[in-house]
Short mmCIF file of C-alpha atoms in Angstrom, two decimals:
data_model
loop_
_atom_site.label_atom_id
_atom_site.label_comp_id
_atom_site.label_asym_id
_atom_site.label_seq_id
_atom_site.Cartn_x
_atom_site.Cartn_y
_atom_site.Cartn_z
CA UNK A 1 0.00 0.00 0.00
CA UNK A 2 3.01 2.28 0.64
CA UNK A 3 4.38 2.36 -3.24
CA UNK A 4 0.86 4.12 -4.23
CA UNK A 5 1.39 7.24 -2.61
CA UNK A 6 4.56 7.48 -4.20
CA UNK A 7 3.56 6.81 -7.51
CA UNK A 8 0.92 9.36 -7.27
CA UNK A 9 3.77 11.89 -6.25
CA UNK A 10 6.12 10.62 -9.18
CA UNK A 11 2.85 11.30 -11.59
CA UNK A 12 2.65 14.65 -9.99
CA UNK A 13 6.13 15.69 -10.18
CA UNK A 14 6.35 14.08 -14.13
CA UNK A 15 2.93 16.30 -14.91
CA UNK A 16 4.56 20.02 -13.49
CA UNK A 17 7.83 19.29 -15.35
CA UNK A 18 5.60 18.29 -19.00
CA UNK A 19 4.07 22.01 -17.99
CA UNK A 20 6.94 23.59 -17.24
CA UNK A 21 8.50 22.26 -20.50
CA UNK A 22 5.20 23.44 -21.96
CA UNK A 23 5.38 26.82 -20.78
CA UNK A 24 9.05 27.61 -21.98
CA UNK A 25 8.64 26.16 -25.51
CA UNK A 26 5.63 28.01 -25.92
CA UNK A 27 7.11 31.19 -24.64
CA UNK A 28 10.01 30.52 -26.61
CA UNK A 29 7.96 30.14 -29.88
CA UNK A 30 6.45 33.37 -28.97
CA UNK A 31 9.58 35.18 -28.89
CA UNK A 32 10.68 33.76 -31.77
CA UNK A 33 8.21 35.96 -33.68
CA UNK A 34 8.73 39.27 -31.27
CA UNK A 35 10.70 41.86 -33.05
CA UNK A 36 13.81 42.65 -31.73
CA UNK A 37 17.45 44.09 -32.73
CA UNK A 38 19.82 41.42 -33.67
CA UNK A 39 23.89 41.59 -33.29
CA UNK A 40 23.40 43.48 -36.73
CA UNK A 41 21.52 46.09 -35.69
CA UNK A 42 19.12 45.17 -37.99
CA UNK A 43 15.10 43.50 -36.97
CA UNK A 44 15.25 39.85 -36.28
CA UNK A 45 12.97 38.52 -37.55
CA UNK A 46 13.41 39.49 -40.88
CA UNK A 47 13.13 38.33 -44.58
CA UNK A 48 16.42 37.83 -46.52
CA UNK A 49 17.23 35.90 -49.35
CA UNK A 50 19.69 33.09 -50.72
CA UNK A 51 22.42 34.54 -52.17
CA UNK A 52 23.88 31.54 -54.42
CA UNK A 53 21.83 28.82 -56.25
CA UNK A 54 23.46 26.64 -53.41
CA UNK A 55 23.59 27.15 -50.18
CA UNK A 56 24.03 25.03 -46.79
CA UNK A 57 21.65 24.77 -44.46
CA UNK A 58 23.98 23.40 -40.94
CA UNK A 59 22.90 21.94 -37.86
CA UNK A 60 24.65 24.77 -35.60
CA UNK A 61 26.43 28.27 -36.64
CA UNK A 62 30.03 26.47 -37.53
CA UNK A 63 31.69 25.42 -40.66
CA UNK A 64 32.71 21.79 -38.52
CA UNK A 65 29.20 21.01 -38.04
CA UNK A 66 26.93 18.69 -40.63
CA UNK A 67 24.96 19.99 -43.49
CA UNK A 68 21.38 19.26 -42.69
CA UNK A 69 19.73 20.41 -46.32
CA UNK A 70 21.52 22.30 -49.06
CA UNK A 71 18.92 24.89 -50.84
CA UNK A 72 19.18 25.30 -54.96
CA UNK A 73 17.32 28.05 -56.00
CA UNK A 74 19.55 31.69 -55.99
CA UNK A 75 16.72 34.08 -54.28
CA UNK A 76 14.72 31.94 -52.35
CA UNK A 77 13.38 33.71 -49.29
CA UNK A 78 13.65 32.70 -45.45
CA UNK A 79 13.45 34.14 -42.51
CA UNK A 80 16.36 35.31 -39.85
CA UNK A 81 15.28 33.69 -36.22
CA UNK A 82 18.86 34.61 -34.31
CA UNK A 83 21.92 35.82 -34.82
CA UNK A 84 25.42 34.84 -33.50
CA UNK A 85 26.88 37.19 -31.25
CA UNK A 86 29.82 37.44 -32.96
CA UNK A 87 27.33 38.74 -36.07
CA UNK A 88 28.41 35.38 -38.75
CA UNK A 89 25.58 33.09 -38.38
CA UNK A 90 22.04 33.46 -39.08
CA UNK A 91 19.54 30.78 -38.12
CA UNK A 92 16.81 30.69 -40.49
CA UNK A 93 13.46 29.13 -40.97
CA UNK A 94 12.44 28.29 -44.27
CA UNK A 95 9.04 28.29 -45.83
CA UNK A 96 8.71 24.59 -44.95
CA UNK A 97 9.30 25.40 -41.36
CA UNK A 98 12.96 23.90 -41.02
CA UNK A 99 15.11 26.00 -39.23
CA UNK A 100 19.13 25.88 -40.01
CA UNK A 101 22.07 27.99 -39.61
CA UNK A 102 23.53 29.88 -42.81
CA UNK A 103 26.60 31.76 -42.84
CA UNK A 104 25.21 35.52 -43.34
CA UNK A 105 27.77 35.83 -46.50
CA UNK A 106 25.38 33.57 -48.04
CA UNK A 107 22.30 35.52 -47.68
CA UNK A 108 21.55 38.58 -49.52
CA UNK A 109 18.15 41.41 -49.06
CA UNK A 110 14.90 39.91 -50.33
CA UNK A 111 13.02 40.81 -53.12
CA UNK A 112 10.97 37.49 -53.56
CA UNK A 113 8.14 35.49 -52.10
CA UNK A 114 6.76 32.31 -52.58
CA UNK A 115 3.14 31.62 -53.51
CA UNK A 116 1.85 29.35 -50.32
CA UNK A 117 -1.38 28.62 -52.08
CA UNK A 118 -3.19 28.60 -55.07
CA UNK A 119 -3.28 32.60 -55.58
CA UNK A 120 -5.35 34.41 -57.78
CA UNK A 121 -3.26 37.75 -58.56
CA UNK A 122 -5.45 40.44 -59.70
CA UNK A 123 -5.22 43.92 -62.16
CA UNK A 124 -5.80 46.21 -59.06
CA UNK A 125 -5.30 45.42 -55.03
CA UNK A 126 -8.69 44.44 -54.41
CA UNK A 127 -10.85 41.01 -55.40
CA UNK A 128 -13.14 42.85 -57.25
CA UNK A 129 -10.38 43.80 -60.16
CA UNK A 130 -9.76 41.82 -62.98
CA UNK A 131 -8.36 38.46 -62.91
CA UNK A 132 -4.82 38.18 -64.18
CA UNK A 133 -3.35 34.69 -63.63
CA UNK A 134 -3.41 31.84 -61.03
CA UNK A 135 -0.52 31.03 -59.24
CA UNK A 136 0.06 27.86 -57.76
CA UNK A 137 2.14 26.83 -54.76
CA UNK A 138 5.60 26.94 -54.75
CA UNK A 139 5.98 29.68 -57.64
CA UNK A 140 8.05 32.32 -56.78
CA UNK A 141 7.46 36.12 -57.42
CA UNK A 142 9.71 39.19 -57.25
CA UNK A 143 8.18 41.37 -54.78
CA UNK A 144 7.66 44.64 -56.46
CA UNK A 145 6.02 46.56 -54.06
CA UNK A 146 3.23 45.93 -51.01
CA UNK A 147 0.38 48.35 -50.43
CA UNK A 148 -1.80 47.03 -47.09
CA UNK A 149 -2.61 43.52 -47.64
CA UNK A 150 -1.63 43.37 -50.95
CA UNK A 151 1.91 43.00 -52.75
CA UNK A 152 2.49 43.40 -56.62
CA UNK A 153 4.16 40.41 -57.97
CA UNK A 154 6.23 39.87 -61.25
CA UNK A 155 6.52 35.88 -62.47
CA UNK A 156 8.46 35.52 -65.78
CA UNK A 157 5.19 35.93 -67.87
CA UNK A 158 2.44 37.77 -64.82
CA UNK A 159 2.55 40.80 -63.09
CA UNK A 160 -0.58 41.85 -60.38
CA UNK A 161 -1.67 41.91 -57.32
CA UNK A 162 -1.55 39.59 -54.98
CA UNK A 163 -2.55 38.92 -50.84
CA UNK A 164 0.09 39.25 -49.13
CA UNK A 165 -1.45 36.21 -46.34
CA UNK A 166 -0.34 34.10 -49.30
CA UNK A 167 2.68 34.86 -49.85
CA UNK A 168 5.98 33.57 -47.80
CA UNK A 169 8.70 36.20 -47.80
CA UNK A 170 6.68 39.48 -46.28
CA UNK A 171 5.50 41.11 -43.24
#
């Protein structure tokens, strides 16, 4: 009869550390998305963009650590989480969700975004202009300009207006 009292503290004690856990991820993942200053001196996070058509995505901010994914596509937005203190290493999450460390001389300013969904991009910014192509997922756009809610968008053979909720790569 002793050992069930203890297991009932034991469940107790497991149950407040799963919260605790809880409670820092979740404040953590909150943070993440708080705007702050990074070692640059520039807003983390940000938007930046792949400077080469391949880059290395690593599993820590060093040269000697492994190469968890290696991106091919020159331009390809993601989004700077941290910064190193020493200002050489960005940790990124891409439009997938999988966050990596890039060396910053590998990233360049972003002028791109990636269609999410299927997208509709329109003549004017509003849903009430004329239809100018649909854009499916995975398509990416030059970011011209954003107005509101709405960016313009250049492909190789569109240009409109397009929601910005739809588009990975802006604010």
């Amino acid at each position: 009869m002793r050992a069930m009292p203890q297991r009932l503290g034991l469940s107790i004690l497991i149950l407040a550390l799963i919260s605790m856990v809880s409670a820092i991820t979740g404040s953590a993942r909150a943070q993440d998305e708080e705007t702050r200053t990074g070692f640059s001196g520039l807003p983390v996070p940000r938007f930046v963009a792949l400077k080469k058509d391949v880059v290395n995505g690593r599993a820590g901010p060093s040269l000697d650590l492994d190469v968890v994914v290696i991106y091919r596509k020159k331009g390809l937005p993601v989004k700077v989480i941290a910064e190193t203190s020493d200002n050489v290493w960005r940790r990124v999450e891409d439009h997938t969700g999988r966050r990596v460390w890039i060396n910053r001389s590998m990233l360049a300013e972003n002028k791109h975004a990636l269609i999410e969904e299927r997208t509709v991009i329109f003549a004017e910014p509003t849903e009430e202009a004329l239809p100018r192509a649909r854009l499916e997922p995975g398509v990416m756009a030059k970011l011209e300009m954003c107005e509101g809610d709405w960016c313009r968008v250049k492909t190789k053979d569109f240009r409109g207006w397009a929601e910005k909720q739809n588009l990975w790569g802006t604010f």
